[in-house]
Every structure is written in C-alpha cells, then in structure tokens.
Amino acid sequence: MEELNRMPLIGDKAPEFEAVTTQGNIKFPSDFQGKWVILFSHPADFTPVCTTEFMTFGSMIDEFKALNVQLVGLSVDSLYAHIAWLRKIQKLEWKDKKNINVTFPLIEDIRMEVAKKYGMIQPNQSNTQAVRAVFVIDPKGVIRTILYYPLSTGRNFDEIKRIILALQKADKDNVATPADWRPGDDVIIPTASSCGTAKERMENKSADTYCLDWFMCFKKEKK
C-alpha cells in the first residue's frame, strides 16, 4: 500500500524512468532537459473524459511549444491500444476540435511502474487505473507543481497553462503572482526582510510599485 501511495513532492527531482511511448523510447526526464515538462496520467484509453482531454491537449500543442513546454502523457494501457485510440481521436469532432493529431509521447505503462513512482495509483479510487495527475517539471528536472483530479473530473487546461506562465514569470523576475493572476496583471515583490526595508517601501513613491501594507507590495506590469 505504501508503494502505491508514494509520490514525489514539490521541490523533488522528478523520478527517472525509461519507457516505450507512441513517439518511441524515452529516458525521463533527461531527454527533455532544458524544457518545461507537463507529465500527466489518465485512467484508460477509449474513455470519454480522457478523449476530451487528449483532444484539448492536442489542440494546444503549439501554444505549449511556444512556452518551451513538452507534453508527456501516461496510461496503464498498451502501446497498441494507445495507437488505436489516437487514430480514433483524429476522426472525432468535439466543440471546435477536429482532425486532432496527437504528436506528444503517450507512455505505455502496463506494469504500472511509472504510475507507482509518481503516486498515480490510488487504491481508494482504483487499483488498476491511474488517477488524473499533472506534474509540472522545470528545465532542471525539478517538480514545481502537482495537481490531482478524480477519475470522474476532466482537467482545467486554461489553469494548467496559467501555472506554466506564472512559474516562468516568477523565475524570470523573482516575483510571486497573486490570486487569479494573468499575464499583464501586477505581481507581488518579495516581502521586506528588515524593518528598514519595510519603512522604505511604505514611504516609496515610485510609479512602478505600491504597497497595501509593509508585507504586501506590488510591482505594476505594462498592459
């Protein structure tokens, strides 16, 4: 039971593995060094919720590529089931999505070895299907975000993309992003670490920053 429930934590190095995928063999995460990676699992091929998710991820491939993000999917089904399912997806139409060609790797994990490494098998949900997990891994191979969805609930892809944008913004400018942040919104600068800095910030009349209180200061972003 402990083995099934074990999962890496935010700040951990992403567990390494080798796998067969629909795009050939991969060594993870070393094959994607220098890129952000979204590693996500789904319960099974040929299921309705998963199909809508893959159609959505497939339709957003170029958006993620523009952010230096590599998508990597996982299911405990076989490689041949994956291929058949992805071919079927190309023939489906849902909302504004049709002719979707899924070109990112989909991992075969029949023995559930990778799923167990990442805590994707959760017995109170299922012993034979992986829950909907999302791991955001940075270019250094460090896990930065973990999301878990139940088997019945499809993921919010706008939020997944927003997380990538927020992490990239935080890393680039040494800031934090407030609730519901979107690109172009004001960001939070690091909290003052001394009384002197706190006083200076509250007295600062800069056009670029403003404080609600000494511990909560924002930097204005250009719209």
PDB file of C-alpha atoms in Angstrom, residues 49-186:
ATOM      1  CA  VAL A  49     -13.353  12.151 -20.323  1.00  0.00           C
ATOM      2  CA  CYS A  50      -9.829  11.160 -21.359  1.00  0.00           C
ATOM      3  CA  THR A  51     -10.746  11.583 -25.011  1.00  0.00           C
ATOM      4  CA  THR A  52     -11.880  15.174 -24.449  1.00  0.00           C
ATOM      5  CA  GLU A  53      -8.657  15.853 -22.556  1.00  0.00           C
ATOM      6  CA  PHE A  54      -6.443  14.493 -25.308  1.00  0.00           C
ATOM      7  CA  MET A  55      -8.355  16.441 -27.923  1.00  0.00           C
ATOM      8  CA  THR A  56      -7.778  19.577 -25.835  1.00  0.00           C
ATOM      9  CA  PHE A  57      -4.065  18.922 -25.218  1.00  0.00           C
ATOM     10  CA  GLY A  58      -3.649  18.026 -28.899  1.00  0.00           C
ATOM     11  CA  SER A  59      -5.272  21.297 -29.962  1.00  0.00           C
ATOM     12  CA  MET A  60      -2.916  23.262 -27.660  1.00  0.00           C
ATOM     13  CA  ILE A  61       0.388  21.670 -28.701  1.00  0.00           C
ATOM     14  CA  ASP A  62       1.615  24.810 -30.489  1.00  0.00           C
ATOM     15  CA  GLU A  63       0.654  27.021 -27.529  1.00  0.00           C
ATOM     16  CA  PHE A  64       2.730  24.878 -25.192  1.00  0.00           C
ATOM     17  CA  LYS A  65       5.640  24.626 -27.634  1.00  0.00           C
ATOM     18  CA  ALA A  66       5.758  28.427 -27.740  1.00  0.00           C
ATOM     19  CA  LEU A  67       6.289  28.336 -23.956  1.00  0.00           C
ATOM     20  CA  ASN A  68       9.096  25.748 -24.251  1.00  0.00           C
ATOM     21  CA  VAL A  69       6.803  23.077 -22.786  1.00  0.00           C
ATOM     22  CA  GLN A  70       6.888  19.368 -23.674  1.00  0.00           C
ATOM     23  CA  LEU A  71       3.716  17.343 -23.074  1.00  0.00           C
ATOM     24  CA  VAL A  72       4.104  13.706 -21.972  1.00  0.00           C
ATOM     25  CA  GLY A  73       1.056  11.519 -21.317  1.00  0.00           C
ATOM     26  CA  LEU A  74       0.754   8.203 -19.491  1.00  0.00           C
ATOM     27  CA  SER A  75      -1.756   5.385 -19.288  1.00  0.00           C
ATOM     28  CA  VAL A  76      -1.565   1.851 -17.947  1.00  0.00           C
ATOM     29  CA  ASP A  77      -2.851   0.599 -21.325  1.00  0.00           C
ATOM     30  CA  SER A  78      -0.671  -0.982 -24.026  1.00  0.00           C
ATOM     31  CA  LEU A  79       1.172   0.769 -26.825  1.00  0.00           C
ATOM     32  CA  TYR A  80      -1.156  -0.750 -29.421  1.00  0.00           C
ATOM     33  CA  ALA A  81      -4.235   0.435 -27.532  1.00  0.00           C
ATOM     34  CA  HIS A  82      -2.660   3.909 -27.427  1.00  0.00           C
ATOM     35  CA  ILE A  83      -2.062   3.915 -31.191  1.00  0.00           C
ATOM     36  CA  ALA A  84      -5.603   2.732 -31.957  1.00  0.00           C
ATOM     37  CA  TRP A  85      -7.093   5.337 -29.625  1.00  0.00           C
ATOM     38  CA  LEU A  86      -5.048   8.238 -31.007  1.00  0.00           C
ATOM     39  CA  ARG A  87      -6.031   7.213 -34.545  1.00  0.00           C
ATOM     40  CA  LYS A  88      -9.683   7.244 -33.473  1.00  0.00           C
ATOM     41  CA  ILE A  89      -9.274  10.699 -31.925  1.00  0.00           C
ATOM     42  CA  GLN A  90      -8.227  12.044 -35.331  1.00  0.00           C
ATOM     43  CA  LYS A  91     -11.680  11.124 -36.651  1.00  0.00           C
ATOM     44  CA  LEU A  92     -13.692  12.714 -33.836  1.00  0.00           C
ATOM     45  CA  GLU A  93     -15.132  16.222 -33.625  1.00  0.00           C
ATOM     46  CA  TRP A  94     -15.974  17.891 -30.314  1.00  0.00           C
ATOM     47  CA  LYS A  95     -16.729  21.565 -29.798  1.00  0.00           C
ATOM     48  CA  ASP A  96     -14.318  23.348 -32.159  1.00  0.00           C
ATOM     49  CA  LYS A  97     -11.806  20.484 -32.151  1.00  0.00           C
ATOM     50  CA  LYS A  98     -11.449  18.099 -35.070  1.00  0.00           C
ATOM     51  CA  ASN A  99      -8.688  16.350 -37.031  1.00  0.00           C
ATOM     52  CA  ILE A 100      -6.568  16.392 -33.855  1.00  0.00           C
ATOM     53  CA  ASN A 101      -3.179  14.761 -34.361  1.00  0.00           C
ATOM     54  CA  VAL A 102      -1.596  13.922 -31.002  1.00  0.00           C
ATOM     55  CA  THR A 103       2.157  14.157 -31.593  1.00  0.00           C
ATOM     56  CA  PHE A 104       3.421  14.221 -27.998  1.00  0.00           C
ATOM     57  CA  PRO A 105       4.577  10.936 -26.375  1.00  0.00           C
ATOM     58  CA  LEU A 106       1.999   8.719 -24.672  1.00  0.00           C
ATOM     59  CA  ILE A 107       3.712   6.254 -22.313  1.00  0.00           C
ATOM     60  CA  GLU A 108       2.845   2.573 -22.198  1.00  0.00           C
ATOM     61  CA  ASP A 109       2.740   1.578 -18.529  1.00  0.00           C
ATOM     62  CA  ILE A 110       1.072  -1.844 -18.408  1.00  0.00           C
ATOM     63  CA  ARG A 111       3.039  -2.868 -15.308  1.00  0.00           C
ATOM     64  CA  MET A 112       2.209   0.458 -13.651  1.00  0.00           C
ATOM     65  CA  GLU A 113       5.890   1.014 -12.834  1.00  0.00           C
ATOM     66  CA  VAL A 114       5.898   4.718 -13.725  1.00  0.00           C
ATOM     67  CA  ALA A 115       2.442   5.276 -12.222  1.00  0.00           C
ATOM     68  CA  LYS A 116       3.678   3.860  -8.908  1.00  0.00           C
ATOM     69  CA  LYS A 117       6.834   6.019  -8.973  1.00  0.00           C
ATOM     70  CA  TYR A 118       4.634   9.111  -9.245  1.00  0.00           C
ATOM     71  CA  GLY A 119       1.853   8.051  -6.869  1.00  0.00           C
ATOM     72  CA  MET A 120      -0.676   7.895  -9.701  1.00  0.00           C
ATOM     73  CA  ILE A 121      -2.261   4.638  -8.473  1.00  0.00           C
ATOM     74  CA  GLN A 122      -4.522   5.452  -5.537  1.00  0.00           C
ATOM     75  CA  PRO A 123      -6.366   2.363  -4.231  1.00  0.00           C
ATOM     76  CA  ASN A 124      -9.392   4.194  -2.851  1.00  0.00           C
ATOM     77  CA  GLN A 125     -10.038   5.279  -6.439  1.00  0.00           C
ATOM     78  CA  SER A 126      -8.744   2.245  -8.362  1.00  0.00           C
ATOM     79  CA  ASN A 127      -6.049  -0.424  -8.213  1.00  0.00           C
ATOM     80  CA  THR A 128      -5.935  -0.748 -11.995  1.00  0.00           C
ATOM     81  CA  GLN A 129      -6.275   2.817 -13.279  1.00  0.00           C
ATOM     82  CA  ALA A 130      -4.154   5.909 -12.763  1.00  0.00           C
ATOM     83  CA  VAL A 131      -5.902   8.989 -11.394  1.00  0.00           C
ATOM     84  CA  ARG A 132      -5.683  12.233 -13.380  1.00  0.00           C
ATOM     85  CA  ALA A 133      -2.324  13.523 -12.138  1.00  0.00           C
ATOM     86  CA  VAL A 134      -0.423  16.507 -13.530  1.00  0.00           C
ATOM     87  CA  PHE A 135       3.247  17.129 -12.733  1.00  0.00           C
ATOM     88  CA  VAL A 136       4.832  20.376 -13.910  1.00  0.00           C
ATOM     89  CA  ILE A 137       8.594  19.871 -14.116  1.00  0.00           C
ATOM     90  CA  ASP A 138      11.045  22.692 -14.781  1.00  0.00           C
ATOM     91  CA  PRO A 139      14.034  22.708 -17.187  1.00  0.00           C
ATOM     92  CA  LYS A 140      16.315  21.446 -14.379  1.00  0.00           C
ATOM     93  CA  GLY A 141      14.130  18.389 -13.798  1.00  0.00           C
ATOM     94  CA  VAL A 142      12.592  19.686 -10.557  1.00  0.00           C
ATOM     95  CA  ILE A 143       8.893  19.192  -9.780  1.00  0.00           C
ATOM     96  CA  ARG A 144       7.261  22.597  -9.391  1.00  0.00           C
ATOM     97  CA  THR A 145       3.532  21.846  -9.332  1.00  0.00           C
ATOM     98  CA  ILE A 146       1.368  18.790  -8.651  1.00  0.00           C
ATOM     99  CA  LEU A 147      -2.339  18.560  -9.471  1.00  0.00           C
ATOM    100  CA  TYR A 148      -4.614  15.595  -8.810  1.00  0.00           C
ATOM    101  CA  TYR A 149      -8.092  15.147 -10.234  1.00  0.00           C
ATOM    102  CA  PRO A 150     -10.525  12.300  -9.503  1.00  0.00           C
ATOM    103  CA  LEU A 151     -11.343   9.790 -12.227  1.00  0.00           C
ATOM    104  CA  SER A 152     -14.651  11.492 -12.994  1.00  0.00           C
ATOM    105  CA  THR A 153     -13.417  15.069 -13.447  1.00  0.00           C
ATOM    106  CA  GLY A 154     -11.733  16.457 -16.557  1.00  0.00           C
ATOM    107  CA  ARG A 155      -8.825  18.842 -16.100  1.00  0.00           C
ATOM    108  CA  ASN A 156      -8.871  22.621 -16.491  1.00  0.00           C
ATOM    109  CA  PHE A 157      -6.385  23.241 -19.291  1.00  0.00           C
ATOM    110  CA  ASP A 158      -6.546  27.007 -19.014  1.00  0.00           C
ATOM    111  CA  GLU A 159      -5.304  26.644 -15.431  1.00  0.00           C
ATOM    112  CA  ILE A 160      -2.508  24.269 -16.454  1.00  0.00           C
ATOM    113  CA  LYS A 161      -1.251  26.819 -18.979  1.00  0.00           C
ATOM    114  CA  ARG A 162      -1.652  29.643 -16.430  1.00  0.00           C
ATOM    115  CA  ILE A 163       0.536  27.714 -13.974  1.00  0.00           C
ATOM    116  CA  ILE A 164       3.318  27.466 -16.555  1.00  0.00           C
ATOM    117  CA  LEU A 165       3.088  31.201 -17.283  1.00  0.00           C
ATOM    118  CA  ALA A 166       3.101  32.055 -13.572  1.00  0.00           C
ATOM    119  CA  LEU A 167       6.105  29.848 -12.796  1.00  0.00           C
ATOM    120  CA  GLN A 168       8.049  31.266 -15.726  1.00  0.00           C
ATOM    121  CA  LYS A 169       7.210  34.806 -14.612  1.00  0.00           C
ATOM    122  CA  ALA A 170       8.266  34.074 -11.030  1.00  0.00           C
ATOM    123  CA  ASP A 171      11.577  32.567 -12.132  1.00  0.00           C
ATOM    124  CA  LYS A 172      12.371  35.346 -14.588  1.00  0.00           C
ATOM    125  CA  ASP A 173      11.575  38.348 -12.383  1.00  0.00           C
ATOM    126  CA  ASN A 174      11.892  36.957  -8.813  1.00  0.00           C
ATOM    127  CA  VAL A 175       8.276  37.755  -8.019  1.00  0.00           C
ATOM    128  CA  ALA A 176       5.140  35.956  -6.879  1.00  0.00           C
ATOM    129  CA  THR A 177       1.765  36.011  -8.592  1.00  0.00           C
ATOM    130  CA  PRO A 178      -1.448  36.877  -6.702  1.00  0.00           C
ATOM    131  CA  ALA A 179      -4.795  35.090  -6.823  1.00  0.00           C
ATOM    132  CA  ASP A 180      -6.250  34.718 -10.318  1.00  0.00           C
ATOM    133  CA  TRP A 181      -3.111  36.255 -11.856  1.00  0.00           C
ATOM    134  CA  ARG A 182      -2.974  36.539 -15.629  1.00  0.00           C
ATOM    135  CA  PRO A 183      -0.110  37.786 -17.824  1.00  0.00           C
ATOM    136  CA  GLY A 184      -0.088  41.569 -17.642  1.00  0.00           C
ATOM    137  CA  ASP A 185      -1.514  41.712 -14.110  1.00  0.00           C
ATOM    138  CA  ASP A 186       0.521  43.302 -11.330  1.00  0.00           C
TER     139      ASP A 186
END
